[in-house]
PDB file of C-alpha atoms in Angstrom:
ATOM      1  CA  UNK A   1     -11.408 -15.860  -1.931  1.00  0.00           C
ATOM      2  CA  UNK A   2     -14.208 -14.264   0.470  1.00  0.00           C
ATOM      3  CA  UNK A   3     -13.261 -16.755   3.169  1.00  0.00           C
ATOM      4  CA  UNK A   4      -9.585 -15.685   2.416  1.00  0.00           C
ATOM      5  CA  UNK A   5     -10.137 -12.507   2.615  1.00  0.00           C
ATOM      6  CA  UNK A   6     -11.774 -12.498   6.015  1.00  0.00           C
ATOM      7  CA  UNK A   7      -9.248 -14.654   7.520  1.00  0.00           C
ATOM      8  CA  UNK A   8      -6.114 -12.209   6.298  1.00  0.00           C
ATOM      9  CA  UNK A   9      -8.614  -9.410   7.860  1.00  0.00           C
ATOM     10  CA  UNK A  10      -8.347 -11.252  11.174  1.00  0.00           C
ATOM     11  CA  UNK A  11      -4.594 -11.086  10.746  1.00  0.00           C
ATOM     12  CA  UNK A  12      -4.390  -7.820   9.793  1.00  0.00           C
ATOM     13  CA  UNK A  13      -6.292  -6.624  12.878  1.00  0.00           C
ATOM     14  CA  UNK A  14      -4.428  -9.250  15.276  1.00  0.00           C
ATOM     15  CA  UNK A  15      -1.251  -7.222  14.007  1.00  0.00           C
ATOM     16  CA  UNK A  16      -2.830  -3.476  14.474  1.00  0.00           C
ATOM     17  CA  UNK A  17      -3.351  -4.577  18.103  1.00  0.00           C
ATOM     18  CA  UNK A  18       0.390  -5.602  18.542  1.00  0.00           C
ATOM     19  CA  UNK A  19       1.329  -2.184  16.928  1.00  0.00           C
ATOM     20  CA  UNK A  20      -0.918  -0.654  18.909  1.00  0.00           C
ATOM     21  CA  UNK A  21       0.522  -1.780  22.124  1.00  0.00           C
ATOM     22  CA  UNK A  22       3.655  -0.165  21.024  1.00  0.00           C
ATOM     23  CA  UNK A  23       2.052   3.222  19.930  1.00  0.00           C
ATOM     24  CA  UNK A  24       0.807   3.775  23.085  1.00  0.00           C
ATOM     25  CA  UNK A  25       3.562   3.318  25.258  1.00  0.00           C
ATOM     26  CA  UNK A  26       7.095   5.309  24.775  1.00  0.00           C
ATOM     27  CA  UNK A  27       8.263   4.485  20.787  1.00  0.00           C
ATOM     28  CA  UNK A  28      11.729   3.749  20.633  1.00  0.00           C
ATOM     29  CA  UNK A  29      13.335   4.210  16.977  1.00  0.00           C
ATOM     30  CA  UNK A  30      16.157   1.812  15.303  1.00  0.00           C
ATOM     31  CA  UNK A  31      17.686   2.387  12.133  1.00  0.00           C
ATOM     32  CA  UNK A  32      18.338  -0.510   8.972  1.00  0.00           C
ATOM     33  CA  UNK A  33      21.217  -0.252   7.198  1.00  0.00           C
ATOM     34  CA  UNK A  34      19.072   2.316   4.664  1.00  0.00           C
ATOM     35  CA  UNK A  35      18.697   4.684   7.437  1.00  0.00           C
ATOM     36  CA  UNK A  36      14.996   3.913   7.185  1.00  0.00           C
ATOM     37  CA  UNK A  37      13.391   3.772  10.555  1.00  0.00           C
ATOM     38  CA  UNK A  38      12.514   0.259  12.497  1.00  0.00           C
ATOM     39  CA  UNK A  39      10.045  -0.141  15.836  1.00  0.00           C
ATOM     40  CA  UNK A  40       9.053  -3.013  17.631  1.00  0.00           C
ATOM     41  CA  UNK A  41       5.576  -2.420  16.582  1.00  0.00           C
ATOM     42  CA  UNK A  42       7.287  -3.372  12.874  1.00  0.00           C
ATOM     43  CA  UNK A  43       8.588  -6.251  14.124  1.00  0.00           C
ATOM     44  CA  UNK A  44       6.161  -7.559  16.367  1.00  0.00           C
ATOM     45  CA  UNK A  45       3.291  -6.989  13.606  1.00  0.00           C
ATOM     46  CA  UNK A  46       5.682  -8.992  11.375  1.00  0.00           C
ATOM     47  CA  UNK A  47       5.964 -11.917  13.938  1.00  0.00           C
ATOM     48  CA  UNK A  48       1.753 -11.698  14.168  1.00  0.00           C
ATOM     49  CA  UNK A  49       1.243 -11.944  10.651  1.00  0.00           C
ATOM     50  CA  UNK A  50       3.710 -14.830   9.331  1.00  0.00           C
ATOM     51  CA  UNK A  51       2.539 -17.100  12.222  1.00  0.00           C
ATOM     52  CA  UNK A  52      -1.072 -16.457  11.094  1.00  0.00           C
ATOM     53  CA  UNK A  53       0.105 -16.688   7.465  1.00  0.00           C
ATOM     54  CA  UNK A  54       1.679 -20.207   8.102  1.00  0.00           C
ATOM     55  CA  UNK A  55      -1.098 -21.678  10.329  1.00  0.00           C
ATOM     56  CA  UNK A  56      -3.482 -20.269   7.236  1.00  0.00           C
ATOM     57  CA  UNK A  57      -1.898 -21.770   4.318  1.00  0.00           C
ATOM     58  CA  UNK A  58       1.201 -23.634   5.485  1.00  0.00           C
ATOM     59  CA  UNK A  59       3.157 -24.109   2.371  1.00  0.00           C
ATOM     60  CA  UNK A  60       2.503 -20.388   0.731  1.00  0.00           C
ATOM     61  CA  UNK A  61       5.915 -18.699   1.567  1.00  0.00           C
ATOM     62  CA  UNK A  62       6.211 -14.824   2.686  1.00  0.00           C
ATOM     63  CA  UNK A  63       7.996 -11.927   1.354  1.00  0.00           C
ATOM     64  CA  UNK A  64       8.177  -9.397   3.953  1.00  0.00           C
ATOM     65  CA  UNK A  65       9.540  -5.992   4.610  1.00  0.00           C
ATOM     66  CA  UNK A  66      11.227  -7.165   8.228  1.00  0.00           C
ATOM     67  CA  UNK A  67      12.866 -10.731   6.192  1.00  0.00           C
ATOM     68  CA  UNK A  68      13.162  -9.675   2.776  1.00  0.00           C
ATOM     69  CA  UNK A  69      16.336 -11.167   2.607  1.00  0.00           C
ATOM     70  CA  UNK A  70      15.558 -14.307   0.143  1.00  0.00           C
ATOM     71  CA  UNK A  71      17.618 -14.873  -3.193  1.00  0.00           C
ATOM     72  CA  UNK A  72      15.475 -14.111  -6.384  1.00  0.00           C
ATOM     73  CA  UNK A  73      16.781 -17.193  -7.892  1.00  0.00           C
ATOM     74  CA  UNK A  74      15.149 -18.744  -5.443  1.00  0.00           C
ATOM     75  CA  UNK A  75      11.767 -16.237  -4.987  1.00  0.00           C
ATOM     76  CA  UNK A  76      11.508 -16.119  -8.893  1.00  0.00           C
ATOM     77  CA  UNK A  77      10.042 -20.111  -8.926  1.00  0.00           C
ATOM     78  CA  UNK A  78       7.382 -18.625  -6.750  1.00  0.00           C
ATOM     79  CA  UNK A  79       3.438 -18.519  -8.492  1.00  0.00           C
ATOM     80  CA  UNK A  80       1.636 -17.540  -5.370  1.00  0.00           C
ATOM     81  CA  UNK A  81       3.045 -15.858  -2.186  1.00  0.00           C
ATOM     82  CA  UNK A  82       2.395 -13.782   0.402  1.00  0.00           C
ATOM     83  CA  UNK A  83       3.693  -9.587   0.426  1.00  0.00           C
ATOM     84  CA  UNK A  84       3.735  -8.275   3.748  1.00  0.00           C
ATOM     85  CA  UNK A  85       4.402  -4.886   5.112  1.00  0.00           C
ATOM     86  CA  UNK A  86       3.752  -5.088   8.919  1.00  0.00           C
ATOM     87  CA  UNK A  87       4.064  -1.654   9.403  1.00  0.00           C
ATOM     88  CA  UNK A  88       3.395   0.859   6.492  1.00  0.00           C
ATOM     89  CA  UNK A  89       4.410   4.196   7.629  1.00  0.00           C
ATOM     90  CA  UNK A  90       6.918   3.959   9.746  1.00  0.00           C
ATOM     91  CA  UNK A  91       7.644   7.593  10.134  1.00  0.00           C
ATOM     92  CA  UNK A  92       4.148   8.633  10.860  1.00  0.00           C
ATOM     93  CA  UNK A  93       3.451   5.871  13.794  1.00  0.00           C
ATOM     94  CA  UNK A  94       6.714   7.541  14.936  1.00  0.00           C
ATOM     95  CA  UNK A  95       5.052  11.200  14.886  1.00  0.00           C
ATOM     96  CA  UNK A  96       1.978   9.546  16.197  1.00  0.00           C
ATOM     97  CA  UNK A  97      -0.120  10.954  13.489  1.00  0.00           C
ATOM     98  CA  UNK A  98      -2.152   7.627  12.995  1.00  0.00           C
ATOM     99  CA  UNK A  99      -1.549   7.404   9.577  1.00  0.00           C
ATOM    100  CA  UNK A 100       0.173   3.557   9.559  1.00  0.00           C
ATOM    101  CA  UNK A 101      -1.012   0.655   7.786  1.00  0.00           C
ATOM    102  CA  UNK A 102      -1.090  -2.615   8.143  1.00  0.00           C
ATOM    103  CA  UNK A 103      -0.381  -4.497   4.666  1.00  0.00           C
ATOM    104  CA  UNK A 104      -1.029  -7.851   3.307  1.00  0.00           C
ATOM    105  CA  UNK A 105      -1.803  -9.332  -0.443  1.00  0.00           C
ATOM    106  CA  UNK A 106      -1.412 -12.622  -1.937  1.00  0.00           C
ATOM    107  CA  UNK A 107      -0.031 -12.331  -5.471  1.00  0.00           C
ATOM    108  CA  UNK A 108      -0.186 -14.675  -7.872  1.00  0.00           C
ATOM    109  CA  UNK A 109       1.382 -14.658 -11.285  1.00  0.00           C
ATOM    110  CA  UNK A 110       2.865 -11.239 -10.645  1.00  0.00           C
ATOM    111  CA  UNK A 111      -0.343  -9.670  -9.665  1.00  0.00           C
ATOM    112  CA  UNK A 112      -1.826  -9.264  -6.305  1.00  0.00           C
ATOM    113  CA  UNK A 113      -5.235 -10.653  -6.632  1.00  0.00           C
ATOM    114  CA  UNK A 114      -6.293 -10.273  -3.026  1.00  0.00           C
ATOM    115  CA  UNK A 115      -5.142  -7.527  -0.690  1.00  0.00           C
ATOM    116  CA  UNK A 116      -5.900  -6.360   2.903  1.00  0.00           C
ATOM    117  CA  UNK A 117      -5.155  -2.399   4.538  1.00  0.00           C
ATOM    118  CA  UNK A 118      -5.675  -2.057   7.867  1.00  0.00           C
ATOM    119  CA  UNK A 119      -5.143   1.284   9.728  1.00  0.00           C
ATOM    120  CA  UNK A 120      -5.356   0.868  13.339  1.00  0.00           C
ATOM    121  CA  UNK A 121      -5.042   3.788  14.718  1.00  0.00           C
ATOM    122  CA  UNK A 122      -7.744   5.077  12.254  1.00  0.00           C
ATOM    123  CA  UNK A 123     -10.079   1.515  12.678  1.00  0.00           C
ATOM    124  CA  UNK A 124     -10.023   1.810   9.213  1.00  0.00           C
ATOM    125  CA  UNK A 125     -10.481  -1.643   6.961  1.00  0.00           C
ATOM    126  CA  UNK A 126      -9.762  -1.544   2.968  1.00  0.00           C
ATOM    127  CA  UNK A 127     -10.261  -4.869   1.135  1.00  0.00           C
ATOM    128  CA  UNK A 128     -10.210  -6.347  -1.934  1.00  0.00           C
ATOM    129  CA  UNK A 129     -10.800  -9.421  -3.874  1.00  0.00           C
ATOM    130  CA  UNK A 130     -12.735 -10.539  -6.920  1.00  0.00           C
ATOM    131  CA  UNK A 131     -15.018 -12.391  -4.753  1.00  0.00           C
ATOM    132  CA  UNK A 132     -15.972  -9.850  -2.979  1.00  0.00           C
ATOM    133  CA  UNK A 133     -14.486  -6.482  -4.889  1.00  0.00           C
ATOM    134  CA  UNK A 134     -13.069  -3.460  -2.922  1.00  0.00           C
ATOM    135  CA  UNK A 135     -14.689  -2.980   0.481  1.00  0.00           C
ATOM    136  CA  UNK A 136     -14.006  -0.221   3.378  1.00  0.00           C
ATOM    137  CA  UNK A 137     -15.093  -1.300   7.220  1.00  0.00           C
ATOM    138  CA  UNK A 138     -14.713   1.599   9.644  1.00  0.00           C
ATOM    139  CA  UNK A 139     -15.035   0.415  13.035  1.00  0.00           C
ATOM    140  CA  UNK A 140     -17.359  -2.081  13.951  1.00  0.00           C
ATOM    141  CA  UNK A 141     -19.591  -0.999  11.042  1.00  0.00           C
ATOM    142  CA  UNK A 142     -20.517  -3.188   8.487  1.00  0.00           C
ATOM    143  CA  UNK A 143     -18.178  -3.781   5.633  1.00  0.00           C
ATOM    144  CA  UNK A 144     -19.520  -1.809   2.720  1.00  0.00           C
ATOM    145  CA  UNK A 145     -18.306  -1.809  -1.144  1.00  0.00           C
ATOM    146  CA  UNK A 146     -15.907   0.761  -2.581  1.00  0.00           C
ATOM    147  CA  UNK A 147     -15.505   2.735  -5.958  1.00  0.00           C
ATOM    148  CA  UNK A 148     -13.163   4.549  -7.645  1.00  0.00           C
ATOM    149  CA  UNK A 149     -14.716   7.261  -9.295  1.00  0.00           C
ATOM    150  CA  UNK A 150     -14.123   9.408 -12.986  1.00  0.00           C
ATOM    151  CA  UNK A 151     -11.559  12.274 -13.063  1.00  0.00           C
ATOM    152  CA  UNK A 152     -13.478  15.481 -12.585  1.00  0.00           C
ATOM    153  CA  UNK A 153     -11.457  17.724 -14.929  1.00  0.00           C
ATOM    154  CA  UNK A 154     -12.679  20.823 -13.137  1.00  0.00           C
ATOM    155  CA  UNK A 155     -12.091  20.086  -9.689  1.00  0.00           C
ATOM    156  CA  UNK A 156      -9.205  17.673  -9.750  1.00  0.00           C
ATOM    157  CA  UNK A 157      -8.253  15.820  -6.054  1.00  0.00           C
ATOM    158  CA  UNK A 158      -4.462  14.424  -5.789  1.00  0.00           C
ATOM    159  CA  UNK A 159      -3.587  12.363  -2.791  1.00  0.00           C
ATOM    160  CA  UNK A 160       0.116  13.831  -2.095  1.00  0.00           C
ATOM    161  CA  UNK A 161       2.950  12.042   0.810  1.00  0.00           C
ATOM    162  CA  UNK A 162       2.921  13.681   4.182  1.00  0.00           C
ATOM    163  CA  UNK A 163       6.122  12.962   4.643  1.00  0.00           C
ATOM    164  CA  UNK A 164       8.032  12.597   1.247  1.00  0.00           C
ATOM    165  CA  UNK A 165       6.617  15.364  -0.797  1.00  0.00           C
ATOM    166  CA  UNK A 166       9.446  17.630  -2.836  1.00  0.00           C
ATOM    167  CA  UNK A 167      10.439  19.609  -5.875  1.00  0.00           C
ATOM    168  CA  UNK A 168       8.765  16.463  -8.644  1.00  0.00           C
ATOM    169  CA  UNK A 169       5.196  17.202  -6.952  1.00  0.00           C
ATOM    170  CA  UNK A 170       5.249  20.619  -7.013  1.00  0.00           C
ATOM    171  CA  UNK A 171       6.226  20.658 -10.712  1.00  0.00           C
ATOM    172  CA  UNK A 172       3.891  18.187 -11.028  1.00  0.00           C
ATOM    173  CA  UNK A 173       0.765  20.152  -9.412  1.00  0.00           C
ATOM    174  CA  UNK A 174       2.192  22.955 -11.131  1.00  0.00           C
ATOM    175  CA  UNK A 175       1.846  21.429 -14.577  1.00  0.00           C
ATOM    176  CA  UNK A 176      -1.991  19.504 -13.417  1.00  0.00           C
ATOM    177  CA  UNK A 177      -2.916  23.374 -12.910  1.00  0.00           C
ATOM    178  CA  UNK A 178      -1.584  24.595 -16.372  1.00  0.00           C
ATOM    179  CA  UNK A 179      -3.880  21.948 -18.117  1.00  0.00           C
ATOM    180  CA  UNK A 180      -7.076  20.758 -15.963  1.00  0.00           C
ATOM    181  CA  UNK A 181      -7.610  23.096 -13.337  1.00  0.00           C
ATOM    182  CA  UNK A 182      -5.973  23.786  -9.975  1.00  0.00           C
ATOM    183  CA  UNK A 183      -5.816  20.849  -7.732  1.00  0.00           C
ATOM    184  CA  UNK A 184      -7.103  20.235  -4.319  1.00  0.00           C
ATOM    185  CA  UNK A 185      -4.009  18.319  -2.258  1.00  0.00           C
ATOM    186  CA  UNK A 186      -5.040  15.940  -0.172  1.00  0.00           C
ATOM    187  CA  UNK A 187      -1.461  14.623   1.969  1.00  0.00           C
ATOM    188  CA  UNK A 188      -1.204  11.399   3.973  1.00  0.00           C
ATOM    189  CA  UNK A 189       0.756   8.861   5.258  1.00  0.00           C
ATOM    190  CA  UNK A 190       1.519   5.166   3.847  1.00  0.00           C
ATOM    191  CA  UNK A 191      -0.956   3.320   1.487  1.00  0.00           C
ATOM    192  CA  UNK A 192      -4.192   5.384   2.761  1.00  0.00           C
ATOM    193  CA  UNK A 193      -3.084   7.192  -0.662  1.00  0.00           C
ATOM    194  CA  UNK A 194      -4.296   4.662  -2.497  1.00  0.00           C
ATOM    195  CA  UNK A 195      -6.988   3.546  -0.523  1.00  0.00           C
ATOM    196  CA  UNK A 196      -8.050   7.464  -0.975  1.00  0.00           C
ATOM    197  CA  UNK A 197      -8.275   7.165  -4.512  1.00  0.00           C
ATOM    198  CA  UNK A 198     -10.140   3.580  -4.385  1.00  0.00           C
ATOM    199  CA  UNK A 199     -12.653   5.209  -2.078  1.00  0.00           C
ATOM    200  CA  UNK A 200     -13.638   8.068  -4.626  1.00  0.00           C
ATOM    201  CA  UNK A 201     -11.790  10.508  -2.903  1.00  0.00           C
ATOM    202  CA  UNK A 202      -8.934  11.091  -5.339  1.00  0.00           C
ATOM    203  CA  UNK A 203      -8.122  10.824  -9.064  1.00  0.00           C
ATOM    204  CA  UNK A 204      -4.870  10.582  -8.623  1.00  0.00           C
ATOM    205  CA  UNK A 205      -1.410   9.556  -5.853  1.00  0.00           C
ATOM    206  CA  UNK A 206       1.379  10.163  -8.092  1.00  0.00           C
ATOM    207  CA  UNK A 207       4.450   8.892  -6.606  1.00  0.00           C
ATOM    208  CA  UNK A 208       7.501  10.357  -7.489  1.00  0.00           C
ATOM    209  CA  UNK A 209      10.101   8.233  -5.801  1.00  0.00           C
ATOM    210  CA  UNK A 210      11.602   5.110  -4.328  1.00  0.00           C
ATOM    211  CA  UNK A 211       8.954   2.158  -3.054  1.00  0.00           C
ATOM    212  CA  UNK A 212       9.156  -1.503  -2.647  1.00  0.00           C
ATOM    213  CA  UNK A 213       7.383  -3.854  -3.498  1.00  0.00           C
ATOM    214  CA  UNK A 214       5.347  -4.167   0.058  1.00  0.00           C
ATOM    215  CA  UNK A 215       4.393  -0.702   0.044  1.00  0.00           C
ATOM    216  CA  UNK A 216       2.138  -1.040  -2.930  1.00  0.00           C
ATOM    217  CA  UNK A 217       1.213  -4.784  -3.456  1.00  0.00           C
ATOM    218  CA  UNK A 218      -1.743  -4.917  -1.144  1.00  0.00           C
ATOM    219  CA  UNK A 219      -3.098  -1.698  -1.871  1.00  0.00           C
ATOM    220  CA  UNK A 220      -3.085  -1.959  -5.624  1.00  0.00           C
ATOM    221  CA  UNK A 221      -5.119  -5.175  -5.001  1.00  0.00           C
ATOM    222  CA  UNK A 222      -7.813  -2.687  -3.363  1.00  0.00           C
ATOM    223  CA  UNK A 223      -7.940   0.249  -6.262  1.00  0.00           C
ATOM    224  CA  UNK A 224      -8.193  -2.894  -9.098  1.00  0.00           C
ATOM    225  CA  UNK A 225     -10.826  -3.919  -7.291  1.00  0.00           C
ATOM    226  CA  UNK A 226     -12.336  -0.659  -6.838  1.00  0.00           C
ATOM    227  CA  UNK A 227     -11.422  -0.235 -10.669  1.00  0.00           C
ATOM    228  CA  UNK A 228      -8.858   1.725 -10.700  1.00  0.00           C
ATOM    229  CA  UNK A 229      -5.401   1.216 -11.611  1.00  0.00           C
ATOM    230  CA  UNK A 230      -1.619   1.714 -10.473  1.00  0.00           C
ATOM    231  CA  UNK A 231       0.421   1.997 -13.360  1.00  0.00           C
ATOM    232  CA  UNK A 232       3.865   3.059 -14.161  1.00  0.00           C
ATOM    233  CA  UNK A 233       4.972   6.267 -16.094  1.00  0.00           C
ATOM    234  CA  UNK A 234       4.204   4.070 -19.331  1.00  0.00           C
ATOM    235  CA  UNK A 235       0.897   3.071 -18.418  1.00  0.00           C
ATOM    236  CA  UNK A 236       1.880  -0.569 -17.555  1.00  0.00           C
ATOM    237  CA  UNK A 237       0.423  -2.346 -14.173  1.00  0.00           C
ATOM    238  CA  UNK A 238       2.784  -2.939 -11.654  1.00  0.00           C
ATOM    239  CA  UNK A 239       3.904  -6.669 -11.518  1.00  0.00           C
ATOM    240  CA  UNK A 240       5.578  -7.987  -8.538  1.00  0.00           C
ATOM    241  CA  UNK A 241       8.778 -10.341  -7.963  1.00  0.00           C
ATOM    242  CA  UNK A 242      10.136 -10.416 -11.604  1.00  0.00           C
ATOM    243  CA  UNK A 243      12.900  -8.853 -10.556  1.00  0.00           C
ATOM    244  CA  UNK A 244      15.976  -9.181  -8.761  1.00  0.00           C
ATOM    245  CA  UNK A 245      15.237  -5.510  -7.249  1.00  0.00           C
ATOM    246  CA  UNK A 246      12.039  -5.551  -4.913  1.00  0.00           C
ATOM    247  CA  UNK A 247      11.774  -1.635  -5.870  1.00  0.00           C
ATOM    248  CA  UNK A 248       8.908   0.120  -7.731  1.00  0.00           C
ATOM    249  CA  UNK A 249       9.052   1.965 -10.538  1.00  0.00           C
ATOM    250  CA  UNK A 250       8.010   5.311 -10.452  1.00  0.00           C
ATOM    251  CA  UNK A 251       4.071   4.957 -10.815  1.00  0.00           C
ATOM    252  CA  UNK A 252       0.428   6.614 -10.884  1.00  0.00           C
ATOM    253  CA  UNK A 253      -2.124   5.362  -8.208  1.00  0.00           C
ATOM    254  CA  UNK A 254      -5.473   6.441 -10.314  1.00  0.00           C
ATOM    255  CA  UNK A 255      -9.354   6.101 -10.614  1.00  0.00           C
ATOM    256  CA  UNK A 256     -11.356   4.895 -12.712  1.00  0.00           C
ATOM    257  CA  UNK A 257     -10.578   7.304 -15.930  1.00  0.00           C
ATOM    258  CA  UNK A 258      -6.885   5.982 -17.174  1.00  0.00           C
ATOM    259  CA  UNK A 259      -5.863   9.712 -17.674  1.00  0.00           C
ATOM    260  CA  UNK A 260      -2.500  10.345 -18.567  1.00  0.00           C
ATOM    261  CA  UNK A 261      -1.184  11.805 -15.843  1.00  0.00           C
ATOM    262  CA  UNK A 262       2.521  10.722 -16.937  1.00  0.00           C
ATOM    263  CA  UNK A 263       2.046  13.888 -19.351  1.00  0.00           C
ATOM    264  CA  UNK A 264       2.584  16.325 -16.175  1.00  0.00           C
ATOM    265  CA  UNK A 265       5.870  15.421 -15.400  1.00  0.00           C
ATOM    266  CA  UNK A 266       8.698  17.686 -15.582  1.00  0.00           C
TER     267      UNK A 266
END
């Protein structure tokens, strides 16, 4: 797994480079048939990785945002596969506010036991594995380990969406308030939400709407590792591909005390 990991990392930063040829240059915006937004920085991270997936372990197949087209009859024999999201954040590379990811796990058994998040723009490096647990490189520094950390009732931290926060959140903050103590929000883009938390420097990303499946995978594989936990309203682990649907559930990106934060929605 520590070899893994370090080869996926090589992907991971082979792709930020491809997006980052993009992001520097003039950005010009598609849109999929769910008005969501598409760049050829997603698609040419998406080429990167898969070739460097395939050449790594040739017969593990790949889910990915940009191909996600693949029957579940078909997905559902998988054990072990690759969940890709070559660009995480699509509408913040587009505002150039360098909060994009770069997102890669291996899940096995419905669980992603190995993840990589890479933010480029940021030369920011989360991983996570049980060989080596959660990790955070920045720059050319030396990797160094990771930890969630214990909800500070007092002085609660909440990792919030910069670009999809609405009326749930603020009910939500609202009710945190009522009951612990007035939250700091911390808001940014993609999975950096959960890497926050991971890294100690939030209890809690609640998110309050729609994600798939690649949004999430390689980042949960980080807080586990960290030992924290993304969990559904009910307090169940998100499990990947046992669905026809590639959506999330609503769910709770939190630290190391399994606090109920279900309790504060509206």
């Amino acid at each position: 797994m520590k070899e893994l990991l370090e080869e996926v990392t090589l992907i991971a930063r082979a792709a930020g480079e491809a997006i980052m040829e993009v992001y520097r240059g003039h950005i010009e915006v598609e849109r999929k048939e769910d008005n969501s937004p598409l760049t050829v920085a997603d698609l040419a991270a998406n080429h990167v990785i898969q070739s460097n997936l395939k050449k790594l372990v040739p017969d593990l197949p790949v889910i990915s945002e940009e191909s996600a087209t693949i029957d579940y009859e078909i997905r559902s024999t998988w054990r072990r596969y690759w969940l890709v999201d070559p660009l995480d954040g699509t509408r913040e590379f587009i505002k150039r506010n360098d909060e994009f990811t770069v997102n890669i796990a291996l899940v096995e058994e419905g669980r992603p036991t190995l993840g990589v998040v890479y933010a480029p723009a940021l030369g920011l490096m989360y991983g996570g594995s049980k060989a080596t647990g959660a990790i955070r490189q920045r720059g050319a520094a030396a990797p160094a380990p990771i930890q969630a950390r214990p909800l500070d009732t007092a002085n609660p931290v909440i990792a919030g969406s910069r670009s999809h926060a609405g009326e749930k959140m603020q009910a939500f903050l609202q009710n945190v308030s009522e009951d612990l103590a007035p939250p700091q929000l911390v808001s940014l883009g993609s999975s950096l939400k959960i890497c926050l938390v991971a890294e100690g420097g939030a209890d809690v990303y609640p998110r309050l709407g729609p994600t798939s499946e690649w949004d999430t995978a390689a980042a949960q594989a980080v807080l586990e590792h960290a030992g924290g936990s993304l969990v559904d309203v009910s307090g169940t682990p998100l499990r990947y591909n046992t669905k026809p649907s590639l959506l999330n559930p609503e769910f709770f990106a939190r630290g190391r005390t399994p606090h109920a934060w279900h309790q504060y929605l509206a």
